[in-house]
XYZ file of C-alpha atoms in Angstrom:
355
model
C 12.010 -2.822 22.912
C 11.853 0.977 22.956
C 8.616 2.835 22.330
C 7.943 3.331 18.626
C 5.731 5.699 16.671
C 5.274 5.703 12.904
C 5.066 8.821 10.734
C 3.548 8.360 7.267
C 4.216 11.177 4.819
C 1.125 11.737 2.674
C 1.191 15.461 1.925
C 2.443 15.500 -1.662
C 0.395 16.303 -4.744
C 2.270 14.020 -7.119
C 2.777 16.216 -10.171
C 3.843 13.304 -12.387
C 0.533 11.528 -11.784
C -1.133 14.275 -13.880
C -4.224 14.150 -11.688
C -6.222 16.411 -9.380
C -6.544 13.501 -6.946
C -4.051 13.407 -4.034
C -1.296 10.978 -4.999
C -1.767 8.665 -2.013
C -5.476 8.266 -2.868
C -4.804 6.547 -6.186
C -5.996 2.966 -5.873
C -4.149 -0.321 -6.064
C -6.477 -3.301 -6.387
C -9.412 -1.206 -5.201
C -7.746 0.416 -2.182
C -6.030 3.828 -1.908
C -2.308 3.202 -1.628
C -2.044 5.035 1.690
C -4.383 2.398 3.154
C -1.793 -0.326 2.602
C 0.881 1.741 4.319
C -1.314 2.494 7.342
C -2.131 -1.212 7.692
C 1.553 -2.227 7.544
C 2.375 0.454 10.112
C -0.300 -0.689 12.537
C 0.888 -4.291 12.311
C 3.981 -3.049 14.170
C 1.805 -2.010 17.176
C 3.250 1.514 17.453
C 2.318 3.962 20.201
C 1.045 6.390 17.554
C 0.600 6.246 13.795
C 0.759 9.803 12.478
C -0.292 10.584 8.902
C 1.088 13.908 7.679
C -1.421 15.591 5.364
C -1.063 18.440 2.905
C -2.444 18.545 -0.632
C -6.029 17.279 -0.732
C -5.979 16.793 3.025
C -9.761 16.598 3.403
C -10.058 13.698 0.947
C -7.223 11.803 2.600
C -8.539 12.508 6.104
C -12.007 11.278 5.147
C -10.561 7.967 3.976
C -8.206 7.309 6.905
C -10.673 8.312 9.637
C -11.613 4.648 9.970
C -8.100 3.815 11.169
C -6.699 4.372 14.653
C -4.372 7.175 13.608
C -3.367 10.744 14.404
C -3.113 13.385 11.687
C -0.718 16.294 11.337
C -0.665 19.051 8.715
C 2.376 20.116 6.703
C 2.008 23.811 5.885
C 3.572 24.167 2.454
C 5.711 21.727 0.484
C 9.015 22.376 2.248
C 10.627 18.948 2.136
C 10.654 15.646 3.978
C 12.393 16.860 7.142
C 9.830 19.651 7.449
C 7.044 17.097 6.955
C 8.377 14.797 9.681
C 8.725 17.724 12.085
C 5.041 18.478 11.486
C 4.393 15.306 13.497
C 6.770 16.210 16.333
C 4.221 16.522 19.136
C 2.555 13.061 18.972
C 5.904 11.241 18.557
C 7.842 13.076 21.263
C 9.971 10.717 23.329
C 9.501 7.817 20.898
C 11.718 6.255 18.287
C 10.246 7.187 14.900
C 9.823 5.069 11.786
C 9.231 7.211 8.691
C 7.147 5.639 5.923
C 5.649 7.060 2.742
C 2.026 6.972 1.668
C 3.078 6.308 -1.923
C 5.117 3.155 -1.104
C 2.243 0.665 -0.809
C 4.088 -2.578 -1.594
C 6.193 -2.586 1.566
C 5.642 -5.774 3.575
C 5.505 -6.334 7.331
C 8.431 -8.754 7.258
C 10.609 -6.117 5.578
C 9.734 -3.499 8.182
C 10.331 -5.892 11.081
C 13.770 -6.806 9.713
C 14.576 -3.129 9.272
C 13.504 -2.271 12.825
C 15.535 -5.132 14.305
C 18.616 -3.777 12.528
C 17.830 -0.221 13.651
C 17.402 -1.181 17.300
C 20.791 -2.895 17.328
C 22.427 0.037 15.515
C 21.030 2.630 17.921
C 21.361 5.429 15.385
C 19.548 6.932 12.407
C 19.067 4.209 9.801
C 17.962 4.500 6.163
C 16.686 1.658 3.999
C 18.528 1.344 0.697
C 18.077 -0.740 -2.427
C 19.695 -1.126 -5.855
C 17.872 -0.239 -9.080
C 18.779 -0.418 -12.759
C 17.512 3.120 -13.435
C 18.127 5.354 -10.395
C 16.894 8.558 -12.070
C 14.853 10.620 -9.632
C 16.179 8.921 -6.503
C 18.746 10.012 -3.943
C 22.064 8.155 -4.378
C 23.722 6.516 -1.380
C 27.482 6.157 -0.898
C 28.262 3.414 1.613
C 31.269 2.197 3.599
C 30.354 -1.260 4.892
C 26.975 -0.698 6.601
C 27.564 3.002 7.265
C 26.288 5.793 5.034
C 28.974 8.273 4.030
C 26.780 10.457 1.837
C 23.257 10.775 0.438
C 22.817 13.105 -2.509
C 19.476 13.908 -4.104
C 19.159 13.346 -7.840
C 18.747 17.039 -8.637
C 21.949 17.861 -6.715
C 24.058 14.880 -7.853
C 27.219 15.263 -9.929
C 27.500 13.222 -13.165
C 29.689 10.612 -11.440
C 27.186 10.287 -8.586
C 24.273 9.848 -10.973
C 25.837 6.541 -12.099
C 25.430 5.027 -8.628
C 22.736 2.319 -8.539
C 22.255 2.240 -4.767
C 19.432 4.550 -3.782
C 17.695 5.818 -0.683
C 14.155 4.440 -0.459
C 13.206 7.224 1.956
C 12.230 4.768 4.681
C 14.061 5.855 7.793
C 14.201 5.193 11.540
C 15.266 7.840 14.045
C 16.051 7.215 17.743
C 14.155 9.462 20.125
C 17.310 11.180 21.431
C 18.375 12.176 17.896
C 14.970 13.358 16.636
C 15.467 16.990 17.821
C 18.467 17.273 15.465
C 16.050 17.408 12.518
C 15.563 21.071 13.412
C 19.199 21.758 12.479
C 18.745 20.683 8.847
C 19.228 23.546 6.377
C 17.482 24.112 3.047
C 20.803 24.648 1.247
C 20.017 22.822 -1.984
C 18.664 23.612 -5.447
C 15.053 23.017 -4.453
C 15.278 25.054 -1.259
C 13.755 22.195 0.753
C 14.580 20.592 4.083
C 15.726 17.085 3.155
C 15.358 14.380 5.791
C 18.415 12.701 4.290
C 20.575 15.669 5.329
C 20.415 14.416 8.908
C 23.566 12.438 8.042
C 25.491 15.746 7.770
C 24.384 16.823 11.243
C 25.315 13.462 12.760
C 28.689 13.193 11.011
C 29.691 16.575 12.470
C 29.076 15.031 15.896
C 31.005 11.869 15.082
C 27.841 9.745 14.950
C 27.448 7.060 12.288
C 24.380 6.755 10.071
C 23.512 3.187 9.111
C 22.152 1.742 5.883
C 19.908 -1.324 5.794
C 19.950 -2.878 2.341
C 16.781 -4.469 0.950
C 17.314 -6.676 -2.100
C 13.838 -6.596 -3.654
C 13.553 -3.047 -4.946
C 9.964 -3.392 -6.222
C 8.747 -3.647 -2.601
C 10.122 -0.297 -1.524
C 9.858 2.099 -4.457
C 7.416 4.998 -4.574
C 4.568 5.355 -7.065
C 5.114 8.562 -9.024
C 3.362 8.003 -12.359
C 0.425 6.163 -13.904
C 2.901 3.656 -15.382
C 4.293 2.893 -11.918
C 0.731 2.689 -10.593
C -0.036 0.008 -13.189
C 3.136 -1.899 -12.289
C 2.177 -1.803 -8.597
C -1.327 -3.076 -9.392
C 0.163 -6.058 -11.217
C 2.476 -6.902 -8.313
C -0.327 -6.578 -5.750
C -2.720 -8.593 -7.925
C -0.234 -11.455 -8.076
C 0.262 -11.357 -4.293
C -3.494 -11.557 -3.752
C -3.907 -14.414 -6.232
C -1.009 -16.316 -4.654
C -2.597 -15.973 -1.203
C -5.905 -17.362 -2.476
C -4.208 -20.310 -4.168
C -2.277 -21.076 -0.959
C -5.675 -21.211 0.768
C -7.074 -23.749 -1.699
C -8.714 -21.600 -4.380
C -8.224 -22.783 -7.987
C -7.421 -20.222 -10.684
C -7.274 -21.320 -14.309
C -5.491 -18.154 -15.426
C -3.823 -15.157 -13.777
C -5.993 -12.843 -15.854
C -8.366 -12.430 -12.904
C -9.049 -9.326 -10.782
C -9.686 -9.985 -7.072
C -9.479 -7.066 -4.667
C -7.812 -7.331 -1.284
C -10.368 -8.171 1.380
C -12.446 -10.512 -0.786
C -12.958 -13.837 1.025
C -13.011 -17.061 -1.034
C -13.364 -20.607 0.320
C -11.286 -23.582 -0.745
C -12.164 -25.769 -3.727
C -13.733 -22.755 -5.410
C -12.800 -22.337 -9.077
C -12.410 -18.892 -10.633
C -12.388 -18.836 -14.431
C -10.460 -16.268 -16.540
C -11.422 -12.611 -16.943
C -13.532 -12.576 -13.791
C -13.685 -9.434 -11.618
C -14.460 -9.803 -7.877
C -14.445 -6.699 -5.704
C -15.709 -4.889 -2.624
C -17.074 -6.727 0.404
C -17.615 -10.017 -1.390
C -17.702 -13.333 0.488
C -17.592 -16.614 -1.450
C -17.956 -20.024 0.154
C -16.441 -23.418 -0.667
C -16.867 -25.468 -3.822
C -18.154 -22.535 -5.870
C -17.601 -22.116 -9.613
C -17.464 -18.584 -11.068
C -16.997 -17.308 -14.611
C -15.535 -16.787 -17.059
C -16.052 -13.054 -17.659
C -18.237 -12.497 -14.612
C -18.379 -9.338 -12.475
C -19.193 -9.665 -8.764
C -19.223 -6.817 -6.246
C -20.359 -6.607 -2.605
C -22.130 -9.970 -2.766
C -22.408 -13.160 -0.697
C -22.197 -16.519 -2.456
C -22.683 -19.610 -0.314
C -21.217 -23.106 -0.803
C -21.647 -25.164 -3.989
C -23.060 -22.323 -6.083
C -22.459 -22.324 -9.834
C -22.195 -18.849 -11.381
C -21.842 -19.192 -15.144
C -20.039 -16.828 -17.509
C -20.920 -13.194 -18.232
C -22.899 -12.756 -15.003
C -23.110 -9.279 -13.431
C -23.846 -9.354 -9.697
C -23.869 -6.491 -7.197
C -25.234 -6.366 -3.655
C -26.832 -9.810 -3.959
C -26.847 -13.057 -1.975
C -26.971 -16.571 -3.406
C -27.745 -19.448 -1.078
C -26.151 -22.890 -1.136
C -26.480 -25.061 -4.224
C -28.071 -22.423 -6.457
C -27.200 -21.925 -10.117
C -26.995 -18.690 -12.102
C -27.093 -19.090 -15.876
C -25.013 -16.951 -18.292
C -25.752 -13.323 -19.215
C -27.693 -12.693 -16.009
C -27.845 -9.479 -13.950
C -28.503 -9.865 -10.226
C -28.596 -6.514 -8.492
C -29.177 -4.873 -5.131
C -30.972 -6.777 -2.352
C -31.724 -9.799 -4.528
C -31.723 -13.137 -2.684
C -31.423 -16.385 -4.638
C -32.753 -19.169 -2.414
C -31.114 -22.550 -1.805
C -30.901 -24.936 -4.808
C -32.818 -22.541 -7.085
C -31.864 -21.640 -10.652
C -31.789 -18.218 -12.305
C -32.291 -18.620 -16.029
C -30.218 -17.153 -18.818
C -30.479 -13.424 -19.641
C -32.669 -12.618 -16.603
C -32.314 -9.296 -14.760
C -33.284 -9.268 -11.080
C -33.218 -6.465 -8.496
C -34.618 -6.324 -4.941
C -36.170 -9.766 -5.431
C -36.330 -13.160 -3.704
C -35.881 -16.022 -6.211
C -37.032 -19.427 -4.955
C -36.594 -22.942 -6.252
C -39.484 -23.981 -8.463
C -41.551 -26.900 -7.181
């Protein structure tokens, strides 16, 4: 297998989000969407993972500093090819996989299948998918598995706008073809350097450009609006809930919010309208809810947390019981087999079993 580096484009502002926050910092199930993309990239064990920053770069850099990544800066919003070239130095001599910080639902299995196809093709490869409403996306014209043309939505003719096959933006470039990105021209309505225009450069040299088709479009589409952000949250929520149920957790309703990274043991029951977030660890045989809120807490085995409980930064030892309408806040420890009575508020306290 050839050496691979990953470039994640995260420089855009995201005008349609109608927010001062950098687009890639909007959260899905409690995590900025760029975090999901970095994690999927690093599961591929690349030589380098390069995140290209631009708008709001300090906020994005502060978040991703905990990852083993390299950053590059795109000076000005000059298009995707310009953004990828901003990362030229740390990826030199490597094949390059281009991902997007606003495509958080991409899965490792999808990327591995794409890379296997790319390595056999030995040429620039774009990931495509079909959508019912392709407005805003680049249309792809195919001949078998070769791409004949990619046209951006703003530049498409009326007949081309009817095409349902779109470019997801995800792209792989062999190391020997990467320098050709510098030949891309900004000869389009937006005056930008489109990464997709690499197909024109390659066709002039008699080199094919391949298309890898992915059936499940929801996995590979970008998040460009608050509506799409909500849709992505719902998809990610269901993935998280499915993973917990596969591991033996019982859910009585899907109307439950559990952030990625929360650990829950088997035979635990989560009742409806419960919210579990942050660095929460829950043992086995626990009962929680309904309508309880738990953040950054540790709950040991066989604990019963009744409904309408608010808990943050607390620890509950094995066999304890927390009655309804109770607040248990920072640095509170509920000892083994003890009971916290209804409507009590505790903070920075040790609660022991009564003799």
